[in-house]
Short mmCIF file of C-alpha atoms and ligand atoms in Angstrom, two decimals:
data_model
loop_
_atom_site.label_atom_id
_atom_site.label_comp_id
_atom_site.label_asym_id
_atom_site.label_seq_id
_atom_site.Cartn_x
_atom_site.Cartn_y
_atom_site.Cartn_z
CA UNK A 245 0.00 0.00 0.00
CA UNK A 246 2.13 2.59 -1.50
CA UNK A 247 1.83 6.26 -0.92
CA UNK A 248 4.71 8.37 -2.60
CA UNK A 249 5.23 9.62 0.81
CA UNK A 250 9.17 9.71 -0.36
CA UNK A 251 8.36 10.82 -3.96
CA UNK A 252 11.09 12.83 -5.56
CA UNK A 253 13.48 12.64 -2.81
CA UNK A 254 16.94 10.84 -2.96
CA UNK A 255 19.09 9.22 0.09
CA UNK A 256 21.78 7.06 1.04
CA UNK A 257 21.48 3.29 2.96
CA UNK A 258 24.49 2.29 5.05
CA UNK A 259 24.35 -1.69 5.89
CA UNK A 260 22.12 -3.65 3.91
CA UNK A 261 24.24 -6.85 3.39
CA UNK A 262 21.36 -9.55 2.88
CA UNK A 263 17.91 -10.12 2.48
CA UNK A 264 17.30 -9.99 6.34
CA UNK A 265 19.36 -6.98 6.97
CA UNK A 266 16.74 -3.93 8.45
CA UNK A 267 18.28 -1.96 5.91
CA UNK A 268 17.64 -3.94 3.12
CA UNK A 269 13.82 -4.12 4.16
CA UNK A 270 14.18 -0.28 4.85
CA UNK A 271 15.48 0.42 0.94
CA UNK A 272 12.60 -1.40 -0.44
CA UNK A 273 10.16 0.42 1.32
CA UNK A 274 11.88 3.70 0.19
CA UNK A 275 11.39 2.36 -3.14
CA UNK A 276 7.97 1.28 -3.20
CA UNK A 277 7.25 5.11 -1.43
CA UNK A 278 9.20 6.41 -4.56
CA UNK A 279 12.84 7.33 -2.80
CA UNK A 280 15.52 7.12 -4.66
CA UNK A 281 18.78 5.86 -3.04
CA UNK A 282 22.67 4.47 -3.20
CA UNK A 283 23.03 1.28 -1.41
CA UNK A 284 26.41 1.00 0.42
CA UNK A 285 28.74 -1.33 2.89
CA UNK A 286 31.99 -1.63 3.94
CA UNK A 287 34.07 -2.85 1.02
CA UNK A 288 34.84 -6.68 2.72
CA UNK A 289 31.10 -7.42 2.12
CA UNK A 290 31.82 -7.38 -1.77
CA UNK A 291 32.97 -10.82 -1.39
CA UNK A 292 29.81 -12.68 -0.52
CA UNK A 293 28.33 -10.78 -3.19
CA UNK A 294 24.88 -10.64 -1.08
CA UNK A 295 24.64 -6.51 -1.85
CA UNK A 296 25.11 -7.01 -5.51
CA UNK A 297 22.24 -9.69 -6.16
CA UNK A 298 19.85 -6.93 -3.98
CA UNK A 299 21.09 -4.17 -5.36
CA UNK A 300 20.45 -5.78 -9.33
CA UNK A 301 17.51 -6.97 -8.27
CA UNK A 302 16.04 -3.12 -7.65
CA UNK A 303 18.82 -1.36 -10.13
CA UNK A 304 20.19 0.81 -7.58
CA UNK A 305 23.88 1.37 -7.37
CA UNK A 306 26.43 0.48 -4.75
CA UNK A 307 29.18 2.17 -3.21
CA UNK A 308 31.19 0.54 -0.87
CA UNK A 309 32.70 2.28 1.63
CA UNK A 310 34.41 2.03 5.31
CA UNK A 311 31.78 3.85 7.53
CA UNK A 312 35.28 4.50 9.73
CA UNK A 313 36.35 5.99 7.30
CA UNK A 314 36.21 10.04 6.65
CA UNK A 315 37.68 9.71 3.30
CA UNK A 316 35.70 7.13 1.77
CA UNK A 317 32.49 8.68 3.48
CA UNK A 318 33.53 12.04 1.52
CA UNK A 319 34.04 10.12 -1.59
CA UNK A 320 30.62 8.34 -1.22
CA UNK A 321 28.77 12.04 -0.53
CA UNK A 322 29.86 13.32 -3.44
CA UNK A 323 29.75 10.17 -5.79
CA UNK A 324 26.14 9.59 -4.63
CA UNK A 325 24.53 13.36 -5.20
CA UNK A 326 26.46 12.72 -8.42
CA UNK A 327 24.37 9.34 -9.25
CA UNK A 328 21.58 10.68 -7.98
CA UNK A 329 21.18 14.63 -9.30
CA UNK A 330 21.56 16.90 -6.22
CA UNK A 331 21.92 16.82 -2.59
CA UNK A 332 20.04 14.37 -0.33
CA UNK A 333 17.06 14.70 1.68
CA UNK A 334 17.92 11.16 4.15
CA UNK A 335 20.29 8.99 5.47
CA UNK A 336 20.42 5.56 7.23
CA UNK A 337 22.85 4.35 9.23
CA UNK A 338 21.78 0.60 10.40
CA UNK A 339 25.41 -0.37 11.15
CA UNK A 340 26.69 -2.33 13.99
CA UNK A 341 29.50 -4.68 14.96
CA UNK A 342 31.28 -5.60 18.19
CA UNK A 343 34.76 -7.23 18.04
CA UNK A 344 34.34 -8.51 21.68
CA UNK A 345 31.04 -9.99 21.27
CA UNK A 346 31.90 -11.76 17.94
CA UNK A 347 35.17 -12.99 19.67
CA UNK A 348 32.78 -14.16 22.99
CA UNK A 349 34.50 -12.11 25.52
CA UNK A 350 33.18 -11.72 28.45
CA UNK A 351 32.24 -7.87 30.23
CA UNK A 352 34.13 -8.68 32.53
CA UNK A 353 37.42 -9.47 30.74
CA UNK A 354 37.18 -6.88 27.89
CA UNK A 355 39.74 -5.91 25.22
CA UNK A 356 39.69 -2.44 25.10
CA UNK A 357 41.40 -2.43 21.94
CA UNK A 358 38.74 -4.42 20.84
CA UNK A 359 36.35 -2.25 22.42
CA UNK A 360 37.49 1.11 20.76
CA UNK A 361 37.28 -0.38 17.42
CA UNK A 362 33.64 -1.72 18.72
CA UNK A 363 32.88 2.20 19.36
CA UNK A 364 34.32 3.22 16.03
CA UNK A 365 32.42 1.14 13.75
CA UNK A 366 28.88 0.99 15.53
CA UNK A 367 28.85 4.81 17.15
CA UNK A 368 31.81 7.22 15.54
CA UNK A 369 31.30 6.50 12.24
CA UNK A 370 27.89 7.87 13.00
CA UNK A 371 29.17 11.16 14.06
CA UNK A 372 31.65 10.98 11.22
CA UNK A 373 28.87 10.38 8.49
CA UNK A 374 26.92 13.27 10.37
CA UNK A 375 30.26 15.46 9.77
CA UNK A 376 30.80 14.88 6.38
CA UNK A 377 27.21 15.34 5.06
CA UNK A 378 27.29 19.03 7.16
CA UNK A 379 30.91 20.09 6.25
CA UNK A 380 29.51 18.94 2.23
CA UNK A 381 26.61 20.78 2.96
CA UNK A 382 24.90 17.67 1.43
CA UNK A 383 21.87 17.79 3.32
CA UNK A 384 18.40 19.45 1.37
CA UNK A 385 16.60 21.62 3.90
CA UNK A 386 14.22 19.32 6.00
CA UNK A 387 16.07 16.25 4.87
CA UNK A 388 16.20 13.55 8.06
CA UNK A 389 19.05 11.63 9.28
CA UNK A 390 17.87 8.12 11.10
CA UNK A 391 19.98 5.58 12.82
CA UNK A 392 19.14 2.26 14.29
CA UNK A 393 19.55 1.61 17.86
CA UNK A 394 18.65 -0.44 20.68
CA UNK A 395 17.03 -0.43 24.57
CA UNK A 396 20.08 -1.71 26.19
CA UNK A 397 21.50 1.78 25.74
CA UNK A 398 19.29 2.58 28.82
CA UNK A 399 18.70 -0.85 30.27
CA UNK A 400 20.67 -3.52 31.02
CA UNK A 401 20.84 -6.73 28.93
CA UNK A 402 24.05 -8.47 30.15
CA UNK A 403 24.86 -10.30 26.96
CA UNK A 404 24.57 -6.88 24.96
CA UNK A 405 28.00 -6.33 26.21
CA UNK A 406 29.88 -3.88 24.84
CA UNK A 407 27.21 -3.10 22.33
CA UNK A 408 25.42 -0.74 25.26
CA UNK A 409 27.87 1.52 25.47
CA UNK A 410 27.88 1.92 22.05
CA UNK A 411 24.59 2.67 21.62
CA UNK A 412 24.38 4.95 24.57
CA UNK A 413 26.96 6.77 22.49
CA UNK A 414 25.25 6.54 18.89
CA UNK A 415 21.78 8.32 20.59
CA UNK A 416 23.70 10.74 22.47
CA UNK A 417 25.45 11.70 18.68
CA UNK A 418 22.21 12.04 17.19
CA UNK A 419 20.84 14.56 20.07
CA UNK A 420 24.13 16.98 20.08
CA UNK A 421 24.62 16.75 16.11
CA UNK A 422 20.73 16.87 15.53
CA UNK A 423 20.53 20.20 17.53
CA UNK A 424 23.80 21.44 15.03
CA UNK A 425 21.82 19.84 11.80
CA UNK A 426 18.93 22.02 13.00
CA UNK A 427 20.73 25.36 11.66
CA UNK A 428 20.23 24.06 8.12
CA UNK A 429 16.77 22.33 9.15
CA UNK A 430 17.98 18.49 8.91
CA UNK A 431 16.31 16.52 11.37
CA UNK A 432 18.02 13.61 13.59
CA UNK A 433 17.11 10.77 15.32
CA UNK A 434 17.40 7.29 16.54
CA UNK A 435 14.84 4.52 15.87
CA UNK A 436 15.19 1.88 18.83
CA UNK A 437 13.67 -1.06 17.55
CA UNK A 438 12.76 -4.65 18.84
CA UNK A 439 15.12 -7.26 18.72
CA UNK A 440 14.58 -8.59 15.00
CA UNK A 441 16.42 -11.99 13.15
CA UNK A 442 19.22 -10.80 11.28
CA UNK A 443 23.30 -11.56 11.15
CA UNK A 444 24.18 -8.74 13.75
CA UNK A 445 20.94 -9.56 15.92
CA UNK A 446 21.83 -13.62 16.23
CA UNK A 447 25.56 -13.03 17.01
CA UNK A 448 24.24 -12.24 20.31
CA UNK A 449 24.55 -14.76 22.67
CA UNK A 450 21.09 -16.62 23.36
CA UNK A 451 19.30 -14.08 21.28
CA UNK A 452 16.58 -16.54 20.12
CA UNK A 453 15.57 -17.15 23.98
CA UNK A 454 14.99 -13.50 24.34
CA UNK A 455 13.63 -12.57 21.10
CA UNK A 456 11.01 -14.96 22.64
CA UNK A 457 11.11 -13.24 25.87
CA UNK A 458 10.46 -9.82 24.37
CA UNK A 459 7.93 -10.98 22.09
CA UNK A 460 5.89 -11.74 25.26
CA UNK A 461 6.74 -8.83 27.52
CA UNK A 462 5.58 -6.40 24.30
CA UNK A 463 1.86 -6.06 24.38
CA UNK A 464 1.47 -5.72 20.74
CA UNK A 465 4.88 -8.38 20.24
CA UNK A 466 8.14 -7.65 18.73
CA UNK A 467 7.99 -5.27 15.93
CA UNK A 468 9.08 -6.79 12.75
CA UNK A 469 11.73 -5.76 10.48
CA UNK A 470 9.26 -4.55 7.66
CA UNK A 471 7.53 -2.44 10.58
CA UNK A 472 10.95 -0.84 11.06
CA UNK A 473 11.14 -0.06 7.08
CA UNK A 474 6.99 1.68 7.62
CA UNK A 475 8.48 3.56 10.39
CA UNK A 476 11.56 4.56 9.14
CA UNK A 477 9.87 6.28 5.59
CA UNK A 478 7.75 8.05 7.92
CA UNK A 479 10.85 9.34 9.20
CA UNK A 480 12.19 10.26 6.16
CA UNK A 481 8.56 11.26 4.79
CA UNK A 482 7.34 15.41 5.40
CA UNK A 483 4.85 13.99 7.49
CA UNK A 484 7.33 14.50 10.71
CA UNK A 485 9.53 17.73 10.11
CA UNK A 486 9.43 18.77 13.66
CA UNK A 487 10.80 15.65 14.94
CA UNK A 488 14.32 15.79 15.72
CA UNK A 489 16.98 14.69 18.57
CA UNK A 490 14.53 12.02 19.92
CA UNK A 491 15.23 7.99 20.47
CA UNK A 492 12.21 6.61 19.40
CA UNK A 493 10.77 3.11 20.63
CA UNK A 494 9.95 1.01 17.76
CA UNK A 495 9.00 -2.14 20.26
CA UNK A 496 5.22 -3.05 20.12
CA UNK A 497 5.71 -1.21 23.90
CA UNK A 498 8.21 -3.15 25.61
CA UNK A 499 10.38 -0.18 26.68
CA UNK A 500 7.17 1.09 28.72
CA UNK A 501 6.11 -2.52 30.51
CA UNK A 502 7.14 -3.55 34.06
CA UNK A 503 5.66 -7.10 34.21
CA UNK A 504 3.03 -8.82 31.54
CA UNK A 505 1.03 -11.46 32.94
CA UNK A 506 1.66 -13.80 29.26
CA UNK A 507 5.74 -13.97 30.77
CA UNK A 508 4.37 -16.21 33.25
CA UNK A 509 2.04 -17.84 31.49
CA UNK A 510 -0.98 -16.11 33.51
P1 NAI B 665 23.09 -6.61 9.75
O1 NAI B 665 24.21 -7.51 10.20
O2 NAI B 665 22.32 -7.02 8.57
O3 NAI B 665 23.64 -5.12 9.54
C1 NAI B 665 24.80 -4.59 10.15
C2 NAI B 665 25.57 -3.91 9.04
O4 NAI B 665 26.69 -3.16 9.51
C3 NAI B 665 26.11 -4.92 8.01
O5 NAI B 665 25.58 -4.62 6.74
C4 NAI B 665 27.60 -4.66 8.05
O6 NAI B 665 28.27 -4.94 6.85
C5 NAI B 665 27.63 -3.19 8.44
N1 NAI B 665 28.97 -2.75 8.83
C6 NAI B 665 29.78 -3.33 9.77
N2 NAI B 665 30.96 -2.68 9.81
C7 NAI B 665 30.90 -1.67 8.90
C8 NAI B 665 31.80 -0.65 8.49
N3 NAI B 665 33.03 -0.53 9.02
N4 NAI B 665 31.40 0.22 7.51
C9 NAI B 665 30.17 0.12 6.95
N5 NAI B 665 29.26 -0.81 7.33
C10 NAI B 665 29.63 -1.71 8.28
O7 NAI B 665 22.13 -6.51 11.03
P2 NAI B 665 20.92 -5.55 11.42
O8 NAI B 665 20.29 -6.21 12.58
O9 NAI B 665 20.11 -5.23 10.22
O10 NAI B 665 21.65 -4.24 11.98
C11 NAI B 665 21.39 -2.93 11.52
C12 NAI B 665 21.35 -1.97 12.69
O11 NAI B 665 20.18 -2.24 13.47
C13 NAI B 665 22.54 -2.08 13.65
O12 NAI B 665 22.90 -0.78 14.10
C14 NAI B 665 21.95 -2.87 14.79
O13 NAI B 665 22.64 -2.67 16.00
C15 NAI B 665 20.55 -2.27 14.83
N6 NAI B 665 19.57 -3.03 15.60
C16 NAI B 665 19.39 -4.37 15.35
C17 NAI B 665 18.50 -5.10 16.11
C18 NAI B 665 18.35 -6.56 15.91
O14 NAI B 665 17.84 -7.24 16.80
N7 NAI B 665 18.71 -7.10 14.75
C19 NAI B 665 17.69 -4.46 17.18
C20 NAI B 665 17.92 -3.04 17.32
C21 NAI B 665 18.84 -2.35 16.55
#
């Protein structure tokens, strides 16, 4: 049920790398609402040539590049308002990677190099993308910058690890940069969704048992992944220009519960 609500306007999506990615599901929606868009990824994901099947499949183009990275986010500013005929009116960043989760340390017995290249990758490249579109001046007036994030950046979920403090950093970004991005009236904020099946979601350790868990505990369940992409165009869409430096609960309500009654099988 299309409604052009992203007619005309042109964007960038950082970290679809399959078919379950959110991003992925979040480009097709911009599509069907009539977005145009560069897909792009950090260059190693050219190998399992997942990106380039999707990409063909909707004849968008790619360009990879190292969301660490402040010259290869440069290059793919400019290279993309090239592709696509001016500047941009939104952004995704759905990116997200910890080197002591994938290598199953404990939070106890971190590495912190590790954990600054954790940081880099899931939280400073979001203040670096953020940089580079304002220094470009690549942002149209009431374009909208969105990034994906989740609840244990207030809470704790002990297997999260490292991931937390990352995300506690990524919303904090998008509050300080969003009240800069304001001057040129480019709006900022964080969606925190529900846990959702996808490669970063399952590296977590026993993430099926509490995508199960908050499935419950959510009145209306866990919100799914195509949800996210609805939520996300509205985001994007002119329907919310006044919305800026918020985290925003994309959970079927789970941030706001205490205790349901269907956790215990009342
Ligand atoms: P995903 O694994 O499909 O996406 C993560 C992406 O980050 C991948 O495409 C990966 O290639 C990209 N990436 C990693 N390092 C990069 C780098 N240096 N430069 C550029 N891109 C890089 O998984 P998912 O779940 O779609 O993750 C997207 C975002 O959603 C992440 O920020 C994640 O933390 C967030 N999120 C996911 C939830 C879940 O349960 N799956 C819940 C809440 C938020």
């Amino acid at each position: 049920m299309a409604n052009n609500l992203l007619q005309g306007k042109r964007g960038i999506i950082f970290g679809a790398m399959d078919e379950d990615s959110l991003a992925w599901k979040i480009a097709l929606k911009v599509i069907e609402e009539g977005g145009d868009l560069v897909l792009t990824n950090a260059p190693v994901i050219k190998r399992f040539g997942s990106l380039e099947k999707l990409a063909e499949s909707v004849g968008k183009k790619i360009i990879y590049a190292d969301a660490t990275s402040v010259e290869e986010l440069d290059h793919l500013i400019t290279e993309s308002q090239e592709i696509l005929g001016g500047k941009l009116d939104f952004v995704l960043h759905a990116i997200g990677m910890s080197v002591n989760v994938r290598k199953k340390k404990e939070y106890t017995d971190l590495n912190y190099d590790w954990m600054q290249k954790t940081f880099d990758v899931s939280a400073i490249s979001f203040h670096k993308l953020m940089q580079c579109l304002y220094k470009a001046d690549a942002m149209n007036e009431w374009g909208s910058i969105v990034a994906l994030t989740y609840i244990a950046a207030q809470r704790t979920f002990p297997d999260y690890s490292e991931m937390a403090e990352s995300k506690s950093l990524l919303e904090s970004f998008a509050r300080s940069f969003g009240y800069h991005f304001a001057a040129k009236k480019v709006r900022v904020n964080t969606i925190s969704q529900s846990p959702t099946i996808t490669t970063a979601g399952s590296g977590i350790k026993g993430f099926d048992e509490f995508f199960n868990y908050a499935d419950k505990m959510s009145p209306l369940g866990n919100a799914s992944s195509e949800a996210c992409a609805d939520y996300t165009v509205s985001l994007f869409s002119d329907l919310t220009r006044m919305v800026t430096m918020q985290n925003l609960y994309h959970d079927g309500g789970f941030s706001n519960m205490g205790m349901n009654p269907a956790i215990l099988g009342m």
